[in-house]
Coordinates of C-alpha atoms and ligand atoms in Angstrom, one line a residue:
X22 CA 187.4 43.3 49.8
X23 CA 187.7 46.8 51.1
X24 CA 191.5 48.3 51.9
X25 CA 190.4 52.3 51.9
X26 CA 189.6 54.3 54.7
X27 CA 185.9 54.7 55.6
X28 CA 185.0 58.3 56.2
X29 CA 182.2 60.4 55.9
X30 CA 180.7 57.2 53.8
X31 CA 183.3 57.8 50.8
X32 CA 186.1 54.8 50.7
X33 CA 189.4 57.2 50.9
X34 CA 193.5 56.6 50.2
X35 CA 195.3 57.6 52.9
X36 CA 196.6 61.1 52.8
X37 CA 200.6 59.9 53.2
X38 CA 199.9 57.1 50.9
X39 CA 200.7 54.9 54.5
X40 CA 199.4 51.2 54.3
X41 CA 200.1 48.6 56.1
X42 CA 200.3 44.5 55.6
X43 CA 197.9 42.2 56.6
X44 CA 199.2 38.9 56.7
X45 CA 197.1 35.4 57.1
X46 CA 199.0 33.6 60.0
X47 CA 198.1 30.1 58.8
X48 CA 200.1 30.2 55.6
X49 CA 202.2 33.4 56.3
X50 CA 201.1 34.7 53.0
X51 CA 200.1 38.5 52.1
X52 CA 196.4 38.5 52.6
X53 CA 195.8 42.6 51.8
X54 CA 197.7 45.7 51.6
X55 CA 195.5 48.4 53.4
X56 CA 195.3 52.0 54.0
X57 CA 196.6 53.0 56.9
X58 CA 195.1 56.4 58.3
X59 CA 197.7 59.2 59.6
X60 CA 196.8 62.4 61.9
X61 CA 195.1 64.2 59.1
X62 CA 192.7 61.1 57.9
X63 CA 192.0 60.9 61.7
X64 CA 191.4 64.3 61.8
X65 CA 189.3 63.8 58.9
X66 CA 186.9 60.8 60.2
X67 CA 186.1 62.8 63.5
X68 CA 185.3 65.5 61.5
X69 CA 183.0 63.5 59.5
X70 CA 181.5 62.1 62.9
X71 CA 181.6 65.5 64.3
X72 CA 179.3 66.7 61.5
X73 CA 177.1 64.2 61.5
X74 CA 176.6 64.3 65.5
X75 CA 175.7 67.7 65.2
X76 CA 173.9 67.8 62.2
X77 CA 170.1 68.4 62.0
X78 CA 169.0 65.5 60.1
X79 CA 171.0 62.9 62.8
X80 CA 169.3 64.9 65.6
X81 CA 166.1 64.6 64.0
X82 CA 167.0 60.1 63.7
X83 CA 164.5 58.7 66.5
X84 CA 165.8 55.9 68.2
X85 CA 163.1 54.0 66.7
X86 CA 165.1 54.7 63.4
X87 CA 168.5 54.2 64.8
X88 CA 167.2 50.6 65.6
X89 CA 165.5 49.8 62.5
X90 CA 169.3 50.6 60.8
X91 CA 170.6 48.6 63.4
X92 CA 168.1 45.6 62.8
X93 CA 169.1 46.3 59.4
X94 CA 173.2 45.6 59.5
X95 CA 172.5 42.8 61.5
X96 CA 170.2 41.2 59.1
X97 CA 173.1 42.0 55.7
X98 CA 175.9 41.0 57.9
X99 CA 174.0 37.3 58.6
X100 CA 173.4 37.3 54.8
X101 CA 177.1 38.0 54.6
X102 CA 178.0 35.5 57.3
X103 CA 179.9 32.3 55.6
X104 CA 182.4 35.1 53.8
X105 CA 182.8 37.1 56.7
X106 CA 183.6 34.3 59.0
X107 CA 186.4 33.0 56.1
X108 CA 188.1 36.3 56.0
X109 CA 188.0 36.4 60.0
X110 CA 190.1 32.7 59.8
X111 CA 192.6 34.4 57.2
X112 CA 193.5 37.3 59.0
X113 CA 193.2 36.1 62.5
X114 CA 194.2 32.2 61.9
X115 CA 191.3 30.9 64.6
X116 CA 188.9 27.6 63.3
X117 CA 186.6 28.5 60.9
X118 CA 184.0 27.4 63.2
X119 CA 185.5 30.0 65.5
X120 CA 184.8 32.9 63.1
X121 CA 180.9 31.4 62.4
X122 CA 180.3 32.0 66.0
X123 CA 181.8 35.2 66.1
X124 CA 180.2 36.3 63.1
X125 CA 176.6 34.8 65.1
X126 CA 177.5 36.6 68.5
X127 CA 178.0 40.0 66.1
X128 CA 174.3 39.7 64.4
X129 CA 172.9 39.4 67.8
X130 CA 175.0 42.3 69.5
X131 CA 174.0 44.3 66.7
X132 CA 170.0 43.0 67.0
X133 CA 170.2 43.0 70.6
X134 CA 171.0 47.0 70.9
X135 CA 169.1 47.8 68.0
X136 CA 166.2 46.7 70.8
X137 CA 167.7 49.3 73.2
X138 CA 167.5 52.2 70.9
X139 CA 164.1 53.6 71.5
X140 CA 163.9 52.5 75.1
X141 CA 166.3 54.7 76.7
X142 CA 164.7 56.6 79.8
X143 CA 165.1 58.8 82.6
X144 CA 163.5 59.4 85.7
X145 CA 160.7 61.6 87.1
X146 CA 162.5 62.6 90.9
X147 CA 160.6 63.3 94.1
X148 CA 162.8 66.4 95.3
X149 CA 161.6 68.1 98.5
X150 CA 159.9 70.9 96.7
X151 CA 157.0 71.9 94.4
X152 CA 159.4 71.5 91.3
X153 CA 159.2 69.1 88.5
X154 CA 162.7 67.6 88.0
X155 CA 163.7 64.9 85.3
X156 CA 166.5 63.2 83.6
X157 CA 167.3 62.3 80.6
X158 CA 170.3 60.7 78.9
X159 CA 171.6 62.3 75.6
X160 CA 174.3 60.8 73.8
X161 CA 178.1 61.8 74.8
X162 CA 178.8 62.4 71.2
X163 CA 181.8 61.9 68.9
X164 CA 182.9 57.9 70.2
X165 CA 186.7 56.3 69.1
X166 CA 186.5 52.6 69.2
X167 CA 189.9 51.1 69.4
X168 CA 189.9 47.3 69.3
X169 CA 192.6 44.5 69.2
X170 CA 192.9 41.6 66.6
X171 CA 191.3 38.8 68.5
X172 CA 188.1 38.9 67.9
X173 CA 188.2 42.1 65.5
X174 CA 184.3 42.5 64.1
X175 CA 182.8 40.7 67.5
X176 CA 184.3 43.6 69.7
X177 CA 183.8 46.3 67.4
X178 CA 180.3 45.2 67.3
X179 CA 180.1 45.2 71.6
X180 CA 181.1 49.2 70.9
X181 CA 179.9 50.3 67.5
X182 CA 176.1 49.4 68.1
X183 CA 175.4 50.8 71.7
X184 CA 177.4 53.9 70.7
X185 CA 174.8 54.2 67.3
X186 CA 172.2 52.5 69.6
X187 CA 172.0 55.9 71.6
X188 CA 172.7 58.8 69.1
X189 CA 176.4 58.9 69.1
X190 CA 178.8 58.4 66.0
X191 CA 181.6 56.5 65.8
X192 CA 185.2 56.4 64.6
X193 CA 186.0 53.2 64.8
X194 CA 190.2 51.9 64.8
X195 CA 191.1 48.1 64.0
X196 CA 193.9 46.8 65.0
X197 CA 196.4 46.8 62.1
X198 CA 196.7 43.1 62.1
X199 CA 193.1 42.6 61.4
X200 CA 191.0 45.5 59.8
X201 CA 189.7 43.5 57.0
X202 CA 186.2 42.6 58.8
X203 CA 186.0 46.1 60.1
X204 CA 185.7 47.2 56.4
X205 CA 183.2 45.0 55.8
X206 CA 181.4 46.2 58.7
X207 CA 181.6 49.9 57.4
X208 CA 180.4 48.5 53.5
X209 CA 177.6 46.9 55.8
X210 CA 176.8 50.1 57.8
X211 CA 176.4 51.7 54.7
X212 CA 174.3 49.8 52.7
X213 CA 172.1 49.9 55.4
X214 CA 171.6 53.1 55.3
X215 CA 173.4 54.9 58.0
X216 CA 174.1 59.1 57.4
X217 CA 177.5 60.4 56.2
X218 CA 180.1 60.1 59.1
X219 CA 178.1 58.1 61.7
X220 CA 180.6 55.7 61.3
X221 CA 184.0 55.7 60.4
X222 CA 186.8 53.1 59.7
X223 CA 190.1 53.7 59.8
X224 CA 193.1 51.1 60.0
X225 CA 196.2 52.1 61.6
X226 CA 198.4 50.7 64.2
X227 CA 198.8 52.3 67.3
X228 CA 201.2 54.8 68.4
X229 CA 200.1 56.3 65.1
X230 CA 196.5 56.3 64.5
X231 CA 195.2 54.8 67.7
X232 CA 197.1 57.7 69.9
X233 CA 196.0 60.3 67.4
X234 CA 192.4 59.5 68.1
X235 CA 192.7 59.3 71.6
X236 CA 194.8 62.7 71.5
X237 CA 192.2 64.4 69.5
X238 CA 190.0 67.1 71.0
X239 CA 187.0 66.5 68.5
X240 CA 186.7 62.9 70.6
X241 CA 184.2 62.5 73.4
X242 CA 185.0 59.0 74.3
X243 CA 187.3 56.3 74.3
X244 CA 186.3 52.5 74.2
X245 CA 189.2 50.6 74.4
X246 CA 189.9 46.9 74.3
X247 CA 193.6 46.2 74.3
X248 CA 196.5 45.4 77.0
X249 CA 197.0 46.8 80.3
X250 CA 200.2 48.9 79.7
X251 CA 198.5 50.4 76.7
X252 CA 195.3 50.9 78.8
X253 CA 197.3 53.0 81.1
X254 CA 198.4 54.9 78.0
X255 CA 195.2 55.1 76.9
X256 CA 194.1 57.0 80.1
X257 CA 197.1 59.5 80.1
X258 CA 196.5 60.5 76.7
X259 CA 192.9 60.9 77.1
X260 CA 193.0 63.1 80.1
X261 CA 194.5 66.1 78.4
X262 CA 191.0 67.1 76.9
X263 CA 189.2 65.0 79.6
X264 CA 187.6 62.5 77.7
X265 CA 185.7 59.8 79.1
X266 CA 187.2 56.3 79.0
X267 CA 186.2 52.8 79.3
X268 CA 188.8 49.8 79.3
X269 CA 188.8 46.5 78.9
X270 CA 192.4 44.9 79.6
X271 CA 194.0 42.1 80.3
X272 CA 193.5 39.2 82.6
X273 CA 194.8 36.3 84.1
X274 CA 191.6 34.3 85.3
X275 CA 191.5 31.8 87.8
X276 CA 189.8 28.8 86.8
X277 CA 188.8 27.0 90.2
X278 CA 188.3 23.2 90.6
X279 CA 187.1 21.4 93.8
X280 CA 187.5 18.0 94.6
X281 CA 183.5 17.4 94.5
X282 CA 183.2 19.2 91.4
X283 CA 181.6 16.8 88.3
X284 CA 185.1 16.2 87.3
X285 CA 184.1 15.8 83.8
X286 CA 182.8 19.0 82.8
X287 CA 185.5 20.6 84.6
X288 CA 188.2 19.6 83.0
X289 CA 186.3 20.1 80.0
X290 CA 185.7 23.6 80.9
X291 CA 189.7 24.1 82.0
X292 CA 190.1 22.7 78.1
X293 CA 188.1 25.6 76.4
X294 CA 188.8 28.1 78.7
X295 CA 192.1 28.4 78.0
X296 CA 192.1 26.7 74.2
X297 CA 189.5 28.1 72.8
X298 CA 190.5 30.5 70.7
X299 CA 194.1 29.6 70.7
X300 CA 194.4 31.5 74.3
X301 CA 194.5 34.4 72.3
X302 CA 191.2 35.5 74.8
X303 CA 191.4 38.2 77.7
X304 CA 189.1 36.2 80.0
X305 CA 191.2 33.0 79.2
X306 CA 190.9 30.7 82.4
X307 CA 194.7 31.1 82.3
X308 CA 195.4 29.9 85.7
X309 CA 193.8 26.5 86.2
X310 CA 193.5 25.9 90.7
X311 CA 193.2 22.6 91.4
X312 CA 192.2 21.1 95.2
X313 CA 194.9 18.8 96.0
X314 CA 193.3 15.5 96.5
X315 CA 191.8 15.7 92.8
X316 CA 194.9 17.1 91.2
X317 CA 196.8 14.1 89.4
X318 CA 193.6 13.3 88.0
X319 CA 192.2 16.5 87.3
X320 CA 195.7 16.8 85.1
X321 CA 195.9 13.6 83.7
X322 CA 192.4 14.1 82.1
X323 CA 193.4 17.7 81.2
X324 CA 196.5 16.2 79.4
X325 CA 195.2 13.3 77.9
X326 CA 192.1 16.1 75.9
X327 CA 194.9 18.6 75.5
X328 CA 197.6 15.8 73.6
X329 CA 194.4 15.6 70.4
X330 CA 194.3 18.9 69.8
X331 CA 197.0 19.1 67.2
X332 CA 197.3 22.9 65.9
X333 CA 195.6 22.7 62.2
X334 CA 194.3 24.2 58.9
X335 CA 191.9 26.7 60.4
X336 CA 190.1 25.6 57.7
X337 CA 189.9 22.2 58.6
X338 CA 186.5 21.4 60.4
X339 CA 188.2 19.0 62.4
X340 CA 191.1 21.9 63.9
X341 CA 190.7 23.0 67.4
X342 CA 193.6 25.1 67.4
X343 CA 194.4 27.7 64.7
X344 CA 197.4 29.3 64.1
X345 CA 198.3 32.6 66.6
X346 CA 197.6 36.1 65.3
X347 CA 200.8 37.1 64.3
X348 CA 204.2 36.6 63.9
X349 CA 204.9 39.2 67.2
X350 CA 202.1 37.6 69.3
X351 CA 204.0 33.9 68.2
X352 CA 206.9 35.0 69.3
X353 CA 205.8 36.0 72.9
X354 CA 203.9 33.1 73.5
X355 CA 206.9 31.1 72.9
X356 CA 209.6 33.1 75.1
X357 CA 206.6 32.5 78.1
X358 CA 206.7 28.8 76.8
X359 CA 210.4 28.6 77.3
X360 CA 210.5 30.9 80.8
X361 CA 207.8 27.8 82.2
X362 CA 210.1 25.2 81.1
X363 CA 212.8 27.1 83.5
X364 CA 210.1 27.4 86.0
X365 CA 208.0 24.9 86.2
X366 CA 206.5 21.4 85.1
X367 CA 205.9 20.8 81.4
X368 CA 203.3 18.1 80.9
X369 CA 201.9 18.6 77.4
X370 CA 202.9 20.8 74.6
X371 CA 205.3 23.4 74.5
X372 CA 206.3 23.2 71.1
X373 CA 205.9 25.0 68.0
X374 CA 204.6 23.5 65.0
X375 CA 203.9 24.3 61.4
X376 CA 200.8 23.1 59.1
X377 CA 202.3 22.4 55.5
X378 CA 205.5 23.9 56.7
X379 CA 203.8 27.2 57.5
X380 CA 202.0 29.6 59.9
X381 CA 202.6 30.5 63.9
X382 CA 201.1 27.4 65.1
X383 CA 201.9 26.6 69.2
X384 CA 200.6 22.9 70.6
X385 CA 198.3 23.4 73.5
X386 CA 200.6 23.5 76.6
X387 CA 199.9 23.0 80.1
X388 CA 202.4 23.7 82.7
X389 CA 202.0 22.0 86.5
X390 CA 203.2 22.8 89.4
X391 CA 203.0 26.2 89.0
X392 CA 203.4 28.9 92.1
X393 CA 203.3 32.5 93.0
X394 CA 206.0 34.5 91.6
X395 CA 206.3 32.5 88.4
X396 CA 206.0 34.5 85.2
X397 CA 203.8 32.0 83.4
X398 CA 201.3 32.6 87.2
X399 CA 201.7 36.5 86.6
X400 CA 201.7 37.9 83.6
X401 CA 199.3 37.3 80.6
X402 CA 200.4 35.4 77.9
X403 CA 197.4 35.6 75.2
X404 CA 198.6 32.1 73.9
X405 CA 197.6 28.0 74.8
X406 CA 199.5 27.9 77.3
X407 CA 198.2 26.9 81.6
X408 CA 199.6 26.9 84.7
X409 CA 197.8 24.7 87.0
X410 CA 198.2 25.6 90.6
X411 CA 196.8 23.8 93.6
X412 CA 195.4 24.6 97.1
X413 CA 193.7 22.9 100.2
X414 CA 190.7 24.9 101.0
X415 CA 188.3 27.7 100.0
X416 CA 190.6 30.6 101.6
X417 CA 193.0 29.4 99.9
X418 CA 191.6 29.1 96.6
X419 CA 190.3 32.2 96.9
X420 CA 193.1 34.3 98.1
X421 CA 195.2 32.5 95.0
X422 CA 192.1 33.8 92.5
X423 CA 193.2 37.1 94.2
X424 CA 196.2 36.9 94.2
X425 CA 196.9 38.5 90.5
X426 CA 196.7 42.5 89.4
X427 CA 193.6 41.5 87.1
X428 CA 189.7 41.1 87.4
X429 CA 188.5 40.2 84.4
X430 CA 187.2 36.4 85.0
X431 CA 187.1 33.3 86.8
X432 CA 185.3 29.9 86.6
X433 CA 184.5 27.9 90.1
X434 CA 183.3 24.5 89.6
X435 CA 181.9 23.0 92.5
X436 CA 178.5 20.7 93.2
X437 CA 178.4 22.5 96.6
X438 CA 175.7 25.7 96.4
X439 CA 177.2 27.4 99.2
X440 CA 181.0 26.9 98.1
X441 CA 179.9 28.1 95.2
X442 CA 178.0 31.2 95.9
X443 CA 180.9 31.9 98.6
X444 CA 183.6 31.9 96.1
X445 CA 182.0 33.9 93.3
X446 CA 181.0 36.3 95.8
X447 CA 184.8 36.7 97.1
X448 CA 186.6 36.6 93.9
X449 CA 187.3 39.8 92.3
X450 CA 186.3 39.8 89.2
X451 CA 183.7 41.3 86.3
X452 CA 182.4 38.0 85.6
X453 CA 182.1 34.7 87.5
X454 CA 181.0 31.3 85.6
X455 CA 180.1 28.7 88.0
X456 CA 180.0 24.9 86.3
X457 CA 181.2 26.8 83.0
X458 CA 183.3 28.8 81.4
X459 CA 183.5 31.4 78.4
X460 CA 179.4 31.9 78.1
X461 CA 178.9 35.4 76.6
X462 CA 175.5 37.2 76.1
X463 CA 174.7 40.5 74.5
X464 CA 172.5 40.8 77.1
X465 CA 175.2 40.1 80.2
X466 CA 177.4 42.8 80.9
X467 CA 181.5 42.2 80.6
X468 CA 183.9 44.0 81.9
X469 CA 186.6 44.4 84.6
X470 CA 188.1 44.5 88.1
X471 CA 191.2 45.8 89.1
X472 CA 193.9 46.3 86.2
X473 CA 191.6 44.6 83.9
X474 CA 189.7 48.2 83.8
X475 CA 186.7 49.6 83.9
X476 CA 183.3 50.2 82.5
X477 CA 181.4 47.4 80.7
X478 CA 180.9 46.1 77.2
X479 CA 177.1 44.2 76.7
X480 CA 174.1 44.3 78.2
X481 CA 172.1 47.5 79.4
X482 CA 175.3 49.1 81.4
X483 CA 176.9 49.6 78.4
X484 CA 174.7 52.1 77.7
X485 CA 175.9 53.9 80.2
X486 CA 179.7 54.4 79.0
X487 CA 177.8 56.0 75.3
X488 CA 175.6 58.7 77.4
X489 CA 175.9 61.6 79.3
X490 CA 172.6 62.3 82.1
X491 CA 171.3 65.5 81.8
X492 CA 168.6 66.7 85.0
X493 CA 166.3 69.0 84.1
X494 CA 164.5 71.5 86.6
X495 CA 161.1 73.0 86.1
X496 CA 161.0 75.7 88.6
X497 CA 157.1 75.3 90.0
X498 CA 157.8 77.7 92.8
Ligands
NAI25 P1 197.6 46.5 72.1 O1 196.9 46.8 73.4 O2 198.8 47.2 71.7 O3 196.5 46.6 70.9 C1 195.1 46.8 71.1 C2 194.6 48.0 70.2 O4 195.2 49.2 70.7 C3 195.1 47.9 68.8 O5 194.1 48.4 67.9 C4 196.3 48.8 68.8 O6 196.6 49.3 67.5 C5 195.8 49.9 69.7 N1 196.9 50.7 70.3 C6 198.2 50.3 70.6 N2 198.9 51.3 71.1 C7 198.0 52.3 71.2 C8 198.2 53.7 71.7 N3 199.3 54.1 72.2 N4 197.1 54.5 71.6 C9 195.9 54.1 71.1 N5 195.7 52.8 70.7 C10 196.8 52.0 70.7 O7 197.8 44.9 72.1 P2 198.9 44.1 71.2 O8 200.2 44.9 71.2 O9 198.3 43.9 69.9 O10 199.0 42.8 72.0 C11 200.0 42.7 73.1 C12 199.4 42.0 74.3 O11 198.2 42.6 74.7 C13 198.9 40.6 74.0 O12 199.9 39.7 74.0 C14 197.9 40.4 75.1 O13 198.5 40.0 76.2 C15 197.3 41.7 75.3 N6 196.0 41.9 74.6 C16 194.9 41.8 75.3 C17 193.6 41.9 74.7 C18 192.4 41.8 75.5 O14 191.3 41.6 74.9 N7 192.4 42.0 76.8 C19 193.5 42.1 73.3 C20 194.8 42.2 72.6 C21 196.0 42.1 73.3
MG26 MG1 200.9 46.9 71.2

């Protein structure tokens, strides 16, 4: 296990001997003590990926070679899969089965834009005019990847391989509660073969190394996944040397039932759209709407699923819900689960539990009668923990999916075509599942709306956020 900093290929101390703890949630117990970078290792990793980005022999990669080292960290992280997906569950506390599909979804992230590298193109343009004018997209250079501690090596996979995919290099930030699979991912990039400084790893927390990065003028862009208040930080910092920015914040999805919805797989889909990984999610279907004349059932059912899944050993194959991240993420979850018993309905949950007397465990809760106004309807709470609302009609349901600062999700679940193709057309939101719920594909672009940010993560518009377009004139007159 790796707890140096990973710059310019060499495995480093930190320069002010920082490091910081990395603690497995499940059993509270010290999993790692870990480097933690300060201004001058930041300093030092973009200057690493400066180097490298403007160095001849990175110039001289083809894309065709920048895929087949792509191709090749996605085959030695499958052949690492089983022990990365174990040290995933320590340090995040999610079901092992969890981290295995995590651990598949980064493979084929990694496989899928090692695809895109060599089939990047511009366009020939018919100007009025004899001249021959072209574009072509070059890569925007020196990349800082900051990325929270949900799912720490699957979203530093949806930024680390289109950024390489296209020519840039990358300094990549963890978050400090769950860097240990980012390391791994750096040991990976190099044994595959990637140049000094194309990528770097450097733990840190926040205020500290994250801000650092962002502040830094050697940075050409900012991919950030993270909360909404530090978003906004994010995009004051950055603007000082005008660096471009992509976000991916919070959210507080509407999940949308109707009455002639199969009532089955809905409420199944309400189930893992807001338990699946603990809550701890930002597309969560956080906000279950229910039509009225299906709503005591629609809850009953929803109850009856949530009551058997007791929080477990993440280890257990049986668990369904893992411990939360952290002590501090516990913690907030809980003061939300105590402002919903103030404000509204508790019908399952709302308790915290330990496994073998340990770990920051929280039973799936699901609040009813929720309403405008309510903090447990506003504000995202990263945790198991639902508010079901209910309306009458389609306006209705739709202006309540509205009615929210975010825009990062919703789910509409409805046998009716046209209700369906109505209400995913007037919700605001990056992504709509109709009849499901929390289906991801390298290949389908995420991203959000509103305060849930801007710019995408997957599929080919990603490309976009790692590349500048350059247009080329050949004077012909
Ligand atoms: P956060 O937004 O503080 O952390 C995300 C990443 O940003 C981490 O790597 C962190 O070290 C870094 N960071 C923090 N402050 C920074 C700064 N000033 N400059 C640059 N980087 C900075 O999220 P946090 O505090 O861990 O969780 C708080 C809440 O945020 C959660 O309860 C949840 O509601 C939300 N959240 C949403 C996520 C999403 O995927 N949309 C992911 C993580 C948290
Ligand atoms: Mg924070």
């Amino acid at each position: 296990m790796q707890t140096r900093l990973f710059i310019g290929n060499e495995w480093r101390e930190a320069t002010s001997g920082a490091t910081l703890e990395v603690v497995n949630p499940a059993t509270e117990e010290l999993l790692a003590t870990v480097h933690a970078a300060g201004e001058a290792d930041v300093d030092a990793a973009v200057t690493a990926a400066r180097a490298c980005f403007e160095s001849d022999p990175w110039r001289a990669f083809s894309g065709r070679k920048r895929g087949a080292l792509l191709h090749r960290a996605a085959q030695l992280l499958h052949e690492r899969g089983d022990e990365l997906a174990e040290m995933e569950t320590r340090q995040n506390g999610k079901p092992l089965f969890e981290s295995k599909i995590d651990v598949a979804s980064t493979v084929e992230t990694l496989t899928y834009y090692a695809g895109w590298a060599d089939k990047l193109a511009g366009d020939v343009l018919p100007v009025d005019g004899p001249d021959f004018v072209f574009t072509q997209r070059e890569p925007i250079g020196v990349v800082g990847a900051i990325v929270p501690w949900n799912f720490p090596l699957n979203l530093a996979s949806w930024k680390v391989a289109p950024a390489l995919a296209v020519g840039c290099t990358v300094v990549l930030k963890p978050a400090p509660e769950t860097p240990l699979t980012a390391l791994a991912l750096a040991e990976i990039m190099l044994e595959a073969g990637f140049p000094p400084g194309a990528i770097n790893v450097i733990p840190g927390d926040g205020p500290t190394t994250g801000a650092a990065l962002v502040r830094h003028p050697g940075v050409d862009k900012i991919a950030f996944t993270g909360s909404t208040p530090v978003g906004r930080q994010v995009m004051r910092d950055a603007a000082g040397t005008l660096k471009r920015v992509t976000l991916e914040l919070g959210g507080k999805s509407p999940n949308i039932v109707f009455a002639d919805a199969d009532l089955k797989a809905a409420v199944r889909g309400a189930q893992t759209g807001i338990f699946y990984g603990k809550g701890e999610v930002c597309a969560a279907g956080s906000r279950l709407l229910v039509e009225r004349s299906v709503h005591d059932h629609v809850v009953e059912e929803l109850v009856a699923r949530a009551a058997k899944l007791a929080p477990g050993d993440p280890f257990d194959k049986d668990t369904r819900i893992g411990a939360l991240a952290s002590r501090r993420q516990f913690d907030k979850v809980m003061s939300y689960v105590e402002a919903g018993k103030r404000e509204a309905k508790l019908v399952t949950g709302g308790t915290a539990t330990k496994v073998n007397g340990k770990g920051y465990f929280v039973e799936a809760t699901v609040f009813d009668d929720a309403e405008p106004g309510m903090k447990i309807v506003e504000e995202e709470i990263f945790g198991p923990v639902l508010a079901v609302l209910t309306f009458d009609d389609v306006d209705e349901a739709v202006q309540l999916a509205n009615r929210t600062i975010y825009g990062l999700a919703a789910g509409v679940w409805t046998k009716d075509i046209k209700k369906a193709f109505t209400v995913a057309r007037a919700v605001r939101a990056g992504t709509v599942w109709v009849n499901s719920y929390n289906l991801y594909d390298s290949a389908a672009p995420f991203g959000g709306f509103k305060g849930s940010g801007f710019g995408r993560d997957l599929g080919r518009e990603a490309l976009d956020g790692y590349t500048d377009v350059k247009t080329v004139w050949v004077g012909l007159r």
